Amino acid sequence: MKKILSLTLTAVMVAGLAACGNSSTSTTAAETASVAETEAAGAEKPETITITAMNANSEPIEVEVPYDPQRVVVVDMASLDILDNLGLGDRVVGSSTTALEYLQSYVNDENVANLGTIKEADMEAVMACEPDIIFMGGRMAEYYDALNEIAPVVRLIADTDDGVVESVRKNANTIASIFGVEDKVEATMADFDERIAALGEFAEGKTALVGMCTSGSFNLLGNDGRCSIIGREIGFDNLGVDVVAAQSESGSGRGGRGGNSETTETTAAGENAETAESSERSGRGGHGSSEGGENSQGGGTATHGNEASFELIVSLNPDYIFVMDRDAAIGTDGAQLAQEIMENELVMGTDAYKNGNIVYLEHPGVWYTAEGGITALDYMLADLESALLN
């Protein structure tokens, strides 16, 4: 009876408001519609969403994850970078440690648990976080199944066939869709294409070698892994691509001391747990890398590259040589600086050296541990712009 009386009184009040004039009626209707739309949107908010990510073998799979998760664990710097850029950093309750300066707020935040390194996760710490979702990247494939026992895992990696920029955009859109913030992605990615185009115009018709210095050696990189943006998207003619492909076909793991092929596996001394790379990179040469593997796969150099002799560098005589200092990136104690390794009597005879065109990438830690992040991409392009365009 009381319910009927209440409804009757409500109807009378609505009728009275309607009689107060058209202006009042219009405003009330708009407000009511807005509230209704909001409530409807809230009612339709899904509990889960299905996205495409990678499994432990770097194969695309569909993964059902909670929509708009509140407790997020990240064991990959590129994913943490993207979450940070999308304004979702307050959801992070646990993260791998990193030496990257621009992500130190997560390392130093007492509310963000330290989950070990990007090579080795502290599983007890991950469990203690009680995460709704876990983001991981190319590293730690061996932990994929164990982490899935704790919470749904979203494994995102760079696809060098798509290119670094498109991979960042795709992975950012995937993460954004999980939280319902898709509208933020294009704003964060807005100027990257324009910057790539400017660098590409500069690179047209120019040759290059791309590689990393580690343990006193220079390892050639193809267009299938780290630093691939220089050859694939920027457009330098990477002379190392054909060399490493030929080495792979002949079974050689080195760049030919004096032109001779040697069957050896490139190894990297000074490896520490935080930055050891054993990922399966998707794209050419990326699949099939085993945990801890250093050798190239499928004619590529997706992990640490193929060691090259300085005689080979002289014989190729590129216009530019791009150098990433891996030892500096991982903080190897007592390691030679890349400049000390590269600027020897042989390399100083190349056109690249004579013309001041040996480019030492200014932020090697970013190139080595966070490639695939939004801020990381900004740093990477800035390194190239400062060396080539300024």
mmCIF file of C-alpha atoms in Angstrom:
data_model
loop_
_atom_site.group_PDB
_atom_site.id
_atom_site.type_symbol
_atom_site.label_atom_id
_atom_site.label_comp_id
_atom_site.label_asym_id
_atom_site.label_seq_id
_atom_site.Cartn_x
_atom_site.Cartn_y
_atom_site.Cartn_z
ATOM 1 C CA MET A 1 0.000 0.000 0.000
ATOM 2 C CA LYS A 2 2.844 2.354 0.939
ATOM 3 C CA LYS A 3 4.566 1.567 -2.379
ATOM 4 C CA ILE A 4 1.435 2.483 -4.352
ATOM 5 C CA LEU A 5 1.087 5.720 -2.376
ATOM 6 C CA SER A 6 4.733 6.590 -3.031
ATOM 7 C CA LEU A 7 4.382 6.037 -6.764
ATOM 8 C CA THR A 8 1.233 8.152 -6.822
ATOM 9 C CA LEU A 9 2.991 11.035 -5.042
ATOM 10 C CA THR A 10 5.897 10.783 -7.473
ATOM 11 C CA ALA A 11 3.558 10.991 -10.418
ATOM 12 C CA VAL A 12 1.876 14.060 -8.959
ATOM 13 C CA MET A 13 5.266 15.761 -8.400
ATOM 14 C CA VAL A 14 6.356 15.074 -11.987
ATOM 15 C CA ALA A 15 3.091 16.475 -13.291
ATOM 16 C CA GLY A 16 3.550 19.570 -11.133
ATOM 17 C CA LEU A 17 7.073 20.136 -12.460
ATOM 18 C CA ALA A 18 5.791 19.818 -16.015
ATOM 19 C CA ALA A 19 3.261 22.541 -15.325
ATOM 20 C CA CYS A 20 6.013 24.960 -14.266
ATOM 21 C CA GLY A 21 6.923 25.742 -17.906
ATOM 22 C CA ASN A 22 8.635 24.341 -20.969
ATOM 23 C CA SER A 23 12.072 25.586 -19.950
ATOM 24 C CA SER A 24 12.104 23.658 -16.701
ATOM 25 C CA THR A 25 10.757 20.542 -18.355
ATOM 26 C CA SER A 26 13.507 20.581 -21.003
ATOM 27 C CA THR A 27 16.342 20.838 -18.459
ATOM 28 C CA THR A 28 14.966 18.100 -16.270
ATOM 29 C CA ALA A 29 14.550 15.796 -19.238
ATOM 30 C CA ALA A 30 18.145 16.350 -20.332
ATOM 31 C CA GLU A 31 19.472 15.667 -16.862
ATOM 32 C CA THR A 32 17.362 12.563 -16.546
ATOM 33 C CA ALA A 33 18.538 11.296 -19.908
ATOM 34 C CA SER A 34 22.179 11.913 -18.924
ATOM 35 C CA VAL A 35 21.792 9.985 -15.686
ATOM 36 C CA ALA A 36 20.018 7.191 -17.510
ATOM 37 C CA GLU A 37 22.801 6.979 -20.075
ATOM 38 C CA THR A 38 25.414 6.873 -17.319
ATOM 39 C CA GLU A 39 23.548 4.178 -15.441
ATOM 40 C CA ALA A 40 23.046 2.231 -18.636
ATOM 41 C CA ALA A 41 26.744 2.483 -19.427
ATOM 42 C CA GLY A 42 27.580 1.287 -15.928
ATOM 43 C CA ALA A 43 25.166 -1.605 -16.243
ATOM 44 C CA GLU A 44 26.736 -2.638 -19.546
ATOM 45 C CA LYS A 45 30.316 -2.505 -18.263
ATOM 46 C CA PRO A 46 31.687 -5.999 -18.920
ATOM 47 C CA GLU A 47 33.293 -8.061 -16.217
ATOM 48 C CA THR A 48 35.842 -9.473 -18.665
ATOM 49 C CA ILE A 49 37.222 -8.703 -22.087
ATOM 50 C CA THR A 50 38.961 -10.947 -24.606
ATOM 51 C CA ILE A 51 42.172 -9.637 -26.156
ATOM 52 C CA THR A 52 44.876 -11.083 -28.375
ATOM 53 C CA ALA A 53 48.295 -11.593 -26.807
ATOM 54 C CA MET A 54 51.201 -14.026 -27.129
ATOM 55 C CA ASN A 55 51.710 -17.339 -25.384
ATOM 56 C CA ALA A 56 55.054 -18.659 -24.139
ATOM 57 C CA ASN A 57 55.949 -19.743 -27.673
ATOM 58 C CA SER A 58 55.241 -16.274 -29.093
ATOM 59 C CA GLU A 59 52.097 -17.504 -30.833
ATOM 60 C CA PRO A 60 49.018 -15.239 -30.848
ATOM 61 C CA ILE A 61 46.211 -16.477 -28.626
ATOM 62 C CA GLU A 62 42.980 -15.063 -27.251
ATOM 63 C CA VAL A 63 43.102 -14.268 -23.544
ATOM 64 C CA GLU A 64 40.130 -13.463 -21.334
ATOM 65 C CA VAL A 65 41.073 -10.838 -18.750
ATOM 66 C CA PRO A 66 39.145 -8.739 -16.233
ATOM 67 C CA TYR A 67 37.894 -5.441 -17.616
ATOM 68 C CA ASP A 68 39.339 -2.352 -15.929
ATOM 69 C CA PRO A 69 41.484 -4.330 -13.446
ATOM 70 C CA GLN A 70 42.471 -2.551 -10.257
ATOM 71 C CA ARG A 71 45.522 -4.541 -9.153
ATOM 72 C CA VAL A 72 48.174 -4.809 -11.865
ATOM 73 C CA VAL A 73 51.507 -6.635 -11.802
ATOM 74 C CA VAL A 74 54.140 -5.875 -14.464
ATOM 75 C CA VAL A 75 57.289 -7.878 -15.182
ATOM 76 C CA ASP A 76 58.149 -6.089 -18.428
ATOM 77 C CA MET A 77 59.481 -2.567 -18.840
ATOM 78 C CA ALA A 78 57.795 -1.850 -22.182
ATOM 79 C CA SER A 79 54.379 -2.681 -20.711
ATOM 80 C CA LEU A 80 55.104 -0.612 -17.603
ATOM 81 C CA ASP A 81 56.121 2.235 -19.894
ATOM 82 C CA ILE A 82 52.794 2.013 -21.759
ATOM 83 C CA LEU A 83 50.732 1.794 -18.561
ATOM 84 C CA ASP A 84 52.556 4.839 -17.256
ATOM 85 C CA ASN A 85 51.854 6.811 -20.441
ATOM 86 C CA LEU A 86 48.162 5.908 -20.392
ATOM 87 C CA GLY A 87 47.825 7.266 -16.854
ATOM 88 C CA LEU A 88 47.334 3.818 -15.323
ATOM 89 C CA GLY A 89 50.385 3.783 -13.086
ATOM 90 C CA ASP A 90 48.283 3.983 -9.936
ATOM 91 C CA ARG A 91 46.978 0.477 -10.701
ATOM 92 C CA VAL A 92 50.471 -1.042 -10.500
ATOM 93 C CA VAL A 93 50.914 -2.948 -7.236
ATOM 94 C CA GLY A 94 54.067 -4.846 -8.198
ATOM 95 C CA SER A 95 56.837 -4.426 -10.750
ATOM 96 C CA SER A 96 60.212 -5.835 -11.737
ATOM 97 C CA THR A 97 63.047 -3.558 -10.774
ATOM 98 C CA THR A 98 64.766 -1.429 -13.400
ATOM 99 C CA ALA A 99 67.622 1.027 -13.702
ATOM 100 C CA LEU A 100 65.718 3.156 -16.227
ATOM 101 C CA GLU A 101 65.524 6.661 -14.797
ATOM 102 C CA TYR A 102 62.094 7.527 -16.150
ATOM 103 C CA LEU A 103 60.521 4.523 -14.389
ATOM 104 C CA GLN A 104 62.177 5.017 -11.008
ATOM 105 C CA SER A 105 58.951 6.231 -9.406
ATOM 106 C CA TYR A 106 57.741 2.619 -9.463
ATOM 107 C CA VAL A 107 61.001 1.295 -8.050
ATOM 108 C CA ASN A 108 60.978 3.821 -5.200
ATOM 109 C CA ASP A 109 57.256 3.651 -4.397
ATOM 110 C CA GLU A 110 56.789 1.697 -1.161
ATOM 111 C CA ASN A 111 53.307 0.751 -2.335
ATOM 112 C CA VAL A 112 54.722 -1.069 -5.391
ATOM 113 C CA ALA A 113 56.196 -4.457 -4.526
ATOM 114 C CA ASN A 114 59.605 -5.423 -5.881
ATOM 115 C CA LEU A 115 59.067 -8.534 -7.982
ATOM 116 C CA GLY A 116 62.666 -9.336 -8.823
ATOM 117 C CA THR A 117 64.228 -8.704 -12.219
ATOM 118 C CA ILE A 118 62.974 -8.798 -15.790
ATOM 119 C CA LYS A 119 64.850 -12.070 -16.102
ATOM 120 C CA GLU A 120 63.836 -13.804 -12.888
ATOM 121 C CA ALA A 121 60.549 -13.198 -11.101
ATOM 122 C CA ASP A 122 60.037 -13.484 -7.354
ATOM 123 C CA MET A 123 56.976 -15.719 -7.536
ATOM 124 C CA GLU A 124 56.131 -15.400 -3.838
ATOM 125 C CA ALA A 125 56.140 -11.610 -4.169
ATOM 126 C CA VAL A 126 53.909 -11.846 -7.247
ATOM 127 C CA MET A 127 51.414 -14.032 -5.360
ATOM 128 C CA ALA A 128 51.450 -11.681 -2.384
ATOM 129 C CA CYS A 129 50.343 -8.842 -4.666
ATOM 130 C CA GLU A 130 47.059 -10.682 -5.364
ATOM 131 C CA PRO A 131 46.968 -9.241 -8.893
ATOM 132 C CA ASP A 132 43.930 -9.092 -11.145
ATOM 133 C CA ILE A 133 46.182 -9.219 -14.204
ATOM 134 C CA ILE A 134 49.874 -9.695 -15.047
ATOM 135 C CA PHE A 135 51.710 -8.040 -17.934
ATOM 136 C CA MET A 136 54.870 -9.629 -19.292
ATOM 137 C CA GLY A 137 56.975 -9.238 -22.415
ATOM 138 C CA GLY A 138 59.520 -11.209 -24.406
ATOM 139 C CA ARG A 139 61.596 -12.218 -21.423
ATOM 140 C CA MET A 140 60.639 -14.828 -18.825
ATOM 141 C CA ALA A 141 58.734 -17.080 -21.207
ATOM 142 C CA GLU A 142 59.541 -19.959 -18.859
ATOM 143 C CA TYR A 143 57.406 -18.276 -16.171
ATOM 144 C CA TYR A 144 54.341 -17.934 -18.394
ATOM 145 C CA ASP A 145 52.421 -20.966 -17.140
ATOM 146 C CA ALA A 146 53.309 -20.390 -13.485
ATOM 147 C CA LEU A 147 52.222 -16.752 -13.653
ATOM 148 C CA ASN A 148 48.969 -17.824 -15.316
ATOM 149 C CA GLU A 149 48.196 -19.846 -12.198
ATOM 150 C CA ILE A 150 48.176 -16.580 -10.242
ATOM 151 C CA ALA A 151 46.265 -14.288 -12.636
ATOM 152 C CA PRO A 152 45.582 -13.925 -16.379
ATOM 153 C CA VAL A 153 48.815 -13.116 -18.210
ATOM 154 C CA VAL A 154 49.011 -10.638 -21.080
ATOM 155 C CA ARG A 155 52.276 -11.191 -22.930
ATOM 156 C CA LEU A 156 53.027 -8.442 -25.437
ATOM 157 C CA ILE A 157 56.142 -8.349 -27.613
ATOM 158 C CA ALA A 158 57.427 -6.275 -30.502
ATOM 159 C CA ASP A 159 56.769 -7.687 -33.956
ATOM 160 C CA THR A 160 59.588 -6.535 -36.189
ATOM 161 C CA ASP A 161 57.598 -7.396 -39.306
ATOM 162 C CA ASP A 162 55.095 -4.748 -38.228
ATOM 163 C CA GLY A 163 57.897 -2.462 -37.088
ATOM 164 C CA VAL A 164 58.575 -0.967 -33.676
ATOM 165 C CA VAL A 165 56.180 1.975 -34.061
ATOM 166 C CA GLU A 166 53.257 -0.177 -35.181
ATOM 167 C CA SER A 167 54.049 -2.708 -32.456
ATOM 168 C CA VAL A 168 53.980 0.029 -29.833
ATOM 169 C CA ARG A 169 50.691 1.319 -31.221
ATOM 170 C CA LYS A 170 49.162 -2.166 -31.332
ATOM 171 C CA ASN A 171 50.311 -3.106 -27.838
ATOM 172 C CA ALA A 172 49.225 0.252 -26.432
ATOM 173 C CA ASN A 173 45.775 -0.234 -27.962
ATOM 174 C CA THR A 174 45.578 -3.714 -26.448
ATOM 175 C CA ILE A 175 46.422 -2.423 -22.983
ATOM 176 C CA ALA A 176 44.114 0.579 -23.391
ATOM 177 C CA SER A 177 41.195 -1.655 -24.386
ATOM 178 C CA ILE A 178 41.547 -3.606 -21.143
ATOM 179 C CA PHE A 179 41.042 -0.420 -19.148
ATOM 180 C CA GLY A 180 38.610 1.369 -21.468
ATOM 181 C CA VAL A 181 40.992 4.227 -22.315
ATOM 182 C CA GLU A 182 41.425 3.650 -26.032
ATOM 183 C CA ASP A 183 40.974 7.360 -26.706
ATOM 184 C CA LYS A 184 44.344 8.107 -25.066
ATOM 185 C CA VAL A 185 46.492 6.086 -27.440
ATOM 186 C CA GLU A 186 46.467 8.277 -30.526
ATOM 187 C CA ALA A 187 47.347 11.354 -28.492
ATOM 188 C CA THR A 188 50.422 9.663 -27.071
ATOM 189 C CA MET A 189 51.454 8.331 -30.482
ATOM 190 C CA ALA A 190 50.618 11.500 -32.403
ATOM 191 C CA ASP A 191 54.011 12.713 -33.587
ATOM 192 C CA PHE A 192 55.930 9.473 -34.000
ATOM 193 C CA ASP A 193 55.001 8.930 -37.653
ATOM 194 C CA GLU A 194 56.071 12.471 -38.532
ATOM 195 C CA ARG A 195 59.405 12.015 -36.774
ATOM 196 C CA ILE A 196 59.987 8.679 -38.509
ATOM 197 C CA ALA A 197 59.271 10.342 -41.870
ATOM 198 C CA ALA A 198 61.834 13.099 -41.205
ATOM 199 C CA LEU A 199 64.482 10.571 -40.249
ATOM 200 C CA GLY A 200 63.550 8.436 -43.240
ATOM 201 C CA GLU A 201 64.098 11.346 -45.588
ATOM 202 C CA PHE A 202 67.582 11.777 -44.132
ATOM 203 C CA ALA A 203 68.371 8.038 -44.397
ATOM 204 C CA GLU A 204 67.369 7.671 -48.026
ATOM 205 C CA GLY A 205 70.199 6.218 -50.082
ATOM 206 C CA LYS A 206 72.567 5.815 -47.120
ATOM 207 C CA THR A 207 74.185 2.592 -45.951
ATOM 208 C CA ALA A 208 74.778 1.579 -42.349
ATOM 209 C CA LEU A 209 75.941 -1.088 -39.984
ATOM 210 C CA VAL A 210 73.951 -1.546 -36.788
ATOM 211 C CA GLY A 211 75.270 -3.381 -33.785
ATOM 212 C CA MET A 212 76.014 -3.629 -30.113
ATOM 213 C CA CYS A 213 79.281 -3.552 -28.253
ATOM 214 C CA THR A 214 79.646 -6.234 -25.612
ATOM 215 C CA SER A 215 82.646 -7.910 -23.993
ATOM 216 C CA GLY A 216 85.098 -6.014 -26.164
ATOM 217 C CA SER A 217 83.431 -7.024 -29.432
ATOM 218 C CA PHE A 218 81.052 -5.504 -31.957
ATOM 219 C CA ASN A 219 78.066 -7.702 -32.766
ATOM 220 C CA LEU A 220 76.201 -7.055 -36.003
ATOM 221 C CA LEU A 221 72.421 -6.791 -35.845
ATOM 222 C CA GLY A 222 70.027 -7.437 -38.704
ATOM 223 C CA ASN A 223 66.549 -5.974 -39.111
ATOM 224 C CA ASP A 224 64.847 -8.647 -37.021
ATOM 225 C CA GLY A 225 65.350 -7.611 -33.426
ATOM 226 C CA ARG A 226 66.889 -4.864 -31.369
ATOM 227 C CA CYS A 227 67.567 -1.586 -33.167
ATOM 228 C CA SER A 228 65.571 -2.867 -36.177
ATOM 229 C CA ILE A 229 63.873 0.529 -36.371
ATOM 230 C CA ILE A 230 67.049 1.933 -37.952
ATOM 231 C CA GLY A 231 66.857 -0.362 -40.960
ATOM 232 C CA ARG A 232 63.179 -1.199 -41.188
ATOM 233 C CA GLU A 233 61.376 2.030 -40.397
ATOM 234 C CA ILE A 234 63.997 4.741 -40.697
ATOM 235 C CA GLY A 235 65.209 3.129 -43.902
ATOM 236 C CA PHE A 236 68.996 2.945 -43.712
ATOM 237 C CA ASP A 237 70.355 0.207 -45.980
ATOM 238 C CA ASN A 238 71.593 -2.137 -43.245
ATOM 239 C CA LEU A 239 74.576 -3.916 -44.769
ATOM 240 C CA GLY A 240 74.595 -6.350 -41.879
ATOM 241 C CA VAL A 241 71.386 -8.056 -43.009
ATOM 242 C CA ASP A 242 72.962 -9.975 -45.893
ATOM 243 C CA VAL A 243 76.085 -10.709 -43.855
ATOM 244 C CA VAL A 244 74.294 -12.316 -40.934
ATOM 245 C CA ALA A 245 71.970 -14.200 -43.293
ATOM 246 C CA ALA A 246 74.985 -15.646 -45.088
ATOM 247 C CA GLN A 247 76.600 -16.541 -41.771
ATOM 248 C CA SER A 248 73.447 -18.313 -40.662
ATOM 249 C CA GLU A 249 73.250 -20.336 -43.875
ATOM 250 C CA SER A 250 76.891 -21.365 -43.522
ATOM 251 C CA GLY A 251 76.501 -22.171 -39.852
ATOM 252 C CA SER A 252 78.786 -19.370 -38.745
ATOM 253 C CA GLY A 253 78.040 -17.379 -35.637
ATOM 254 C CA ARG A 254 80.772 -14.791 -36.191
ATOM 255 C CA GLY A 255 81.373 -12.046 -38.634
ATOM 256 C CA GLY A 256 84.333 -13.628 -40.294
ATOM 257 C CA ARG A 257 87.745 -12.999 -38.836
ATOM 258 C CA GLY A 258 89.577 -12.051 -41.979
ATOM 259 C CA GLY A 259 86.635 -13.310 -44.012
ATOM 260 C CA ASN A 260 86.709 -16.865 -42.634
ATOM 261 C CA SER A 261 83.535 -18.408 -41.288
ATOM 262 C CA GLU A 262 83.788 -19.914 -37.840
ATOM 263 C CA THR A 263 81.109 -22.044 -36.276
ATOM 264 C CA THR A 264 80.699 -20.459 -32.879
ATOM 265 C CA GLU A 265 77.943 -19.204 -30.704
ATOM 266 C CA THR A 266 78.016 -15.549 -29.748
ATOM 267 C CA THR A 267 78.063 -15.257 -26.002
ATOM 268 C CA ALA A 268 77.941 -12.252 -23.733
ATOM 269 C CA ALA A 269 80.042 -11.985 -20.617
ATOM 270 C CA GLY A 270 78.880 -9.645 -17.921
ATOM 271 C CA GLU A 271 75.288 -10.863 -18.205
ATOM 272 C CA ASN A 272 73.292 -10.028 -15.125
ATOM 273 C CA ALA A 273 69.906 -11.329 -14.115
ATOM 274 C CA GLU A 274 68.066 -8.084 -14.690
ATOM 275 C CA THR A 275 68.885 -7.671 -18.323
ATOM 276 C CA ALA A 276 69.634 -11.102 -19.754
ATOM 277 C CA GLU A 277 67.766 -11.448 -23.004
ATOM 278 C CA SER A 278 66.354 -14.768 -24.029
ATOM 279 C CA SER A 279 63.108 -13.732 -25.582
ATOM 280 C CA GLU A 280 61.456 -15.125 -28.637
ATOM 281 C CA ARG A 281 61.054 -12.077 -30.813
ATOM 282 C CA SER A 282 58.154 -12.359 -33.196
ATOM 283 C CA GLY A 283 58.872 -11.438 -36.770
ATOM 284 C CA ARG A 284 61.668 -12.659 -38.986
ATOM 285 C CA GLY A 285 64.164 -14.763 -37.095
ATOM 286 C CA GLY A 286 62.367 -14.223 -33.824
ATOM 287 C CA HIS A 287 60.690 -17.558 -33.158
ATOM 288 C CA GLY A 288 62.387 -20.502 -31.653
ATOM 289 C CA SER A 289 64.961 -18.873 -29.422
ATOM 290 C CA SER A 290 65.589 -21.055 -26.437
ATOM 291 C CA GLU A 291 65.903 -19.780 -22.914
ATOM 292 C CA GLY A 292 69.360 -18.283 -22.626
ATOM 293 C CA GLY A 293 70.018 -18.713 -26.346
ATOM 294 C CA GLU A 294 72.477 -16.337 -27.922
ATOM 295 C CA ASN A 295 72.675 -17.613 -31.468
ATOM 296 C CA SER A 296 70.711 -16.159 -34.339
ATOM 297 C CA GLN A 297 67.608 -17.898 -35.609
ATOM 298 C CA GLY A 298 66.304 -18.159 -39.137
ATOM 299 C CA GLY A 299 68.980 -15.944 -40.649
ATOM 300 C CA GLY A 300 68.412 -13.274 -38.045
ATOM 301 C CA THR A 301 70.119 -11.720 -35.044
ATOM 302 C CA ALA A 302 67.183 -11.311 -32.722
ATOM 303 C CA THR A 303 69.100 -11.785 -29.474
ATOM 304 C CA HIS A 304 72.646 -10.487 -29.214
ATOM 305 C CA GLY A 305 73.722 -10.368 -32.821
ATOM 306 C CA ASN A 306 76.662 -11.969 -34.624
ATOM 307 C CA GLU A 307 80.184 -10.987 -33.673
ATOM 308 C CA ALA A 308 81.885 -9.095 -36.507
ATOM 309 C CA SER A 309 85.559 -8.599 -37.132
ATOM 310 C CA PHE A 310 86.816 -5.054 -37.552
ATOM 311 C CA GLU A 311 88.243 -6.142 -40.910
ATOM 312 C CA LEU A 312 84.687 -6.922 -41.996
ATOM 313 C CA ILE A 313 83.543 -3.455 -40.946
ATOM 314 C CA VAL A 314 86.328 -1.938 -43.029
ATOM 315 C CA SER A 315 85.444 -4.058 -46.068
ATOM 316 C CA LEU A 316 81.764 -3.093 -45.869
ATOM 317 C CA ASN A 317 82.690 0.588 -45.350
ATOM 318 C CA PRO A 318 79.186 1.892 -44.498
ATOM 319 C CA ASP A 319 78.169 5.542 -44.502
ATOM 320 C CA TYR A 320 77.042 5.229 -40.874
ATOM 321 C CA ILE A 321 77.731 2.897 -37.961
ATOM 322 C CA PHE A 322 75.139 2.787 -35.174
ATOM 323 C CA VAL A 323 76.416 1.430 -31.874
ATOM 324 C CA MET A 324 74.465 0.368 -28.812
ATOM 325 C CA ASP A 325 76.644 -0.111 -25.737
ATOM 326 C CA ARG A 326 75.191 -3.233 -24.166
ATOM 327 C CA ASP A 327 77.677 -3.309 -21.296
ATOM 328 C CA ALA A 328 76.660 0.227 -20.328
ATOM 329 C CA ALA A 329 73.006 -0.758 -20.644
ATOM 330 C CA ILE A 330 73.337 -3.569 -18.113
ATOM 331 C CA GLY A 331 75.967 -1.938 -15.918
ATOM 332 C CA THR A 332 78.773 -4.445 -16.489
ATOM 333 C CA ASP A 333 81.579 -3.663 -14.053
ATOM 334 C CA GLY A 334 84.923 -2.839 -15.616
ATOM 335 C CA ALA A 335 83.678 -3.104 -19.196
ATOM 336 C CA GLN A 336 85.250 -1.125 -22.017
ATOM 337 C CA LEU A 337 83.202 1.763 -23.306
ATOM 338 C CA ALA A 338 81.788 1.294 -26.782
ATOM 339 C CA GLN A 339 83.837 4.208 -28.044
ATOM 340 C CA GLU A 340 87.052 2.558 -26.813
ATOM 341 C CA ILE A 341 86.129 -0.636 -28.671
ATOM 342 C CA MET A 342 85.076 0.989 -31.928
ATOM 343 C CA GLU A 343 87.653 3.705 -32.416
ATOM 344 C CA ASN A 344 90.588 1.509 -33.263
ATOM 345 C CA GLU A 345 93.048 1.848 -36.128
ATOM 346 C CA LEU A 346 90.962 -0.270 -38.506
ATOM 347 C CA VAL A 347 87.582 1.386 -37.926
ATOM 348 C CA MET A 348 89.196 4.815 -38.042
ATOM 349 C CA GLY A 349 89.932 4.082 -41.710
ATOM 350 C CA THR A 350 86.233 3.852 -42.616
ATOM 351 C CA ASP A 351 84.217 6.631 -44.225
ATOM 352 C CA ALA A 352 81.843 6.513 -41.265
ATOM 353 C CA TYR A 353 84.612 7.462 -38.845
ATOM 354 C CA LYS A 354 86.245 10.003 -41.145
ATOM 355 C CA ASN A 355 82.935 11.788 -41.652
ATOM 356 C CA GLY A 356 81.998 11.715 -37.974
ATOM 357 C CA ASN A 357 79.204 9.240 -38.637
ATOM 358 C CA ILE A 358 79.695 6.702 -35.870
ATOM 359 C CA VAL A 359 76.547 7.135 -33.785
ATOM 360 C CA TYR A 360 76.681 5.965 -30.163
ATOM 361 C CA LEU A 361 73.054 5.595 -29.047
ATOM 362 C CA GLU A 362 72.729 7.870 -26.035
ATOM 363 C CA HIS A 363 70.236 5.775 -24.065
ATOM 364 C CA PRO A 364 71.435 2.163 -24.464
ATOM 365 C CA GLY A 365 69.446 0.970 -21.457
ATOM 366 C CA VAL A 366 66.238 2.084 -23.149
ATOM 367 C CA TRP A 367 67.150 0.420 -26.443
ATOM 368 C CA TYR A 368 68.137 -2.786 -24.658
ATOM 369 C CA THR A 369 65.453 -3.238 -21.990
ATOM 370 C CA ALA A 370 62.404 -1.115 -22.895
ATOM 371 C CA GLU A 371 62.096 -1.195 -26.686
ATOM 372 C CA GLY A 372 58.356 -1.342 -27.318
ATOM 373 C CA GLY A 373 57.392 1.331 -24.801
ATOM 374 C CA ILE A 374 55.993 4.760 -25.657
ATOM 375 C CA THR A 375 58.509 6.843 -23.713
ATOM 376 C CA ALA A 376 61.207 4.421 -24.843
ATOM 377 C CA LEU A 377 60.298 5.096 -28.471
ATOM 378 C CA ASP A 378 60.515 8.821 -27.796
ATOM 379 C CA TYR A 379 64.034 8.386 -26.372
ATOM 380 C CA MET A 380 65.096 6.168 -29.265
ATOM 381 C CA LEU A 381 63.948 8.629 -31.899
ATOM 382 C CA ALA A 382 65.519 11.497 -29.946
ATOM 383 C CA ASP A 383 68.860 9.633 -29.952
ATOM 384 C CA LEU A 384 68.704 9.380 -33.733
ATOM 385 C CA GLU A 385 67.447 12.929 -34.232
ATOM 386 C CA SER A 386 70.192 14.468 -32.123
ATOM 387 C CA ALA A 387 72.854 12.571 -34.069
ATOM 388 C CA LEU A 388 71.420 12.960 -37.565
ATOM 389 C CA LEU A 389 69.153 15.994 -37.777
ATOM 390 C CA ASN A 390 70.649 18.515 -35.375
#
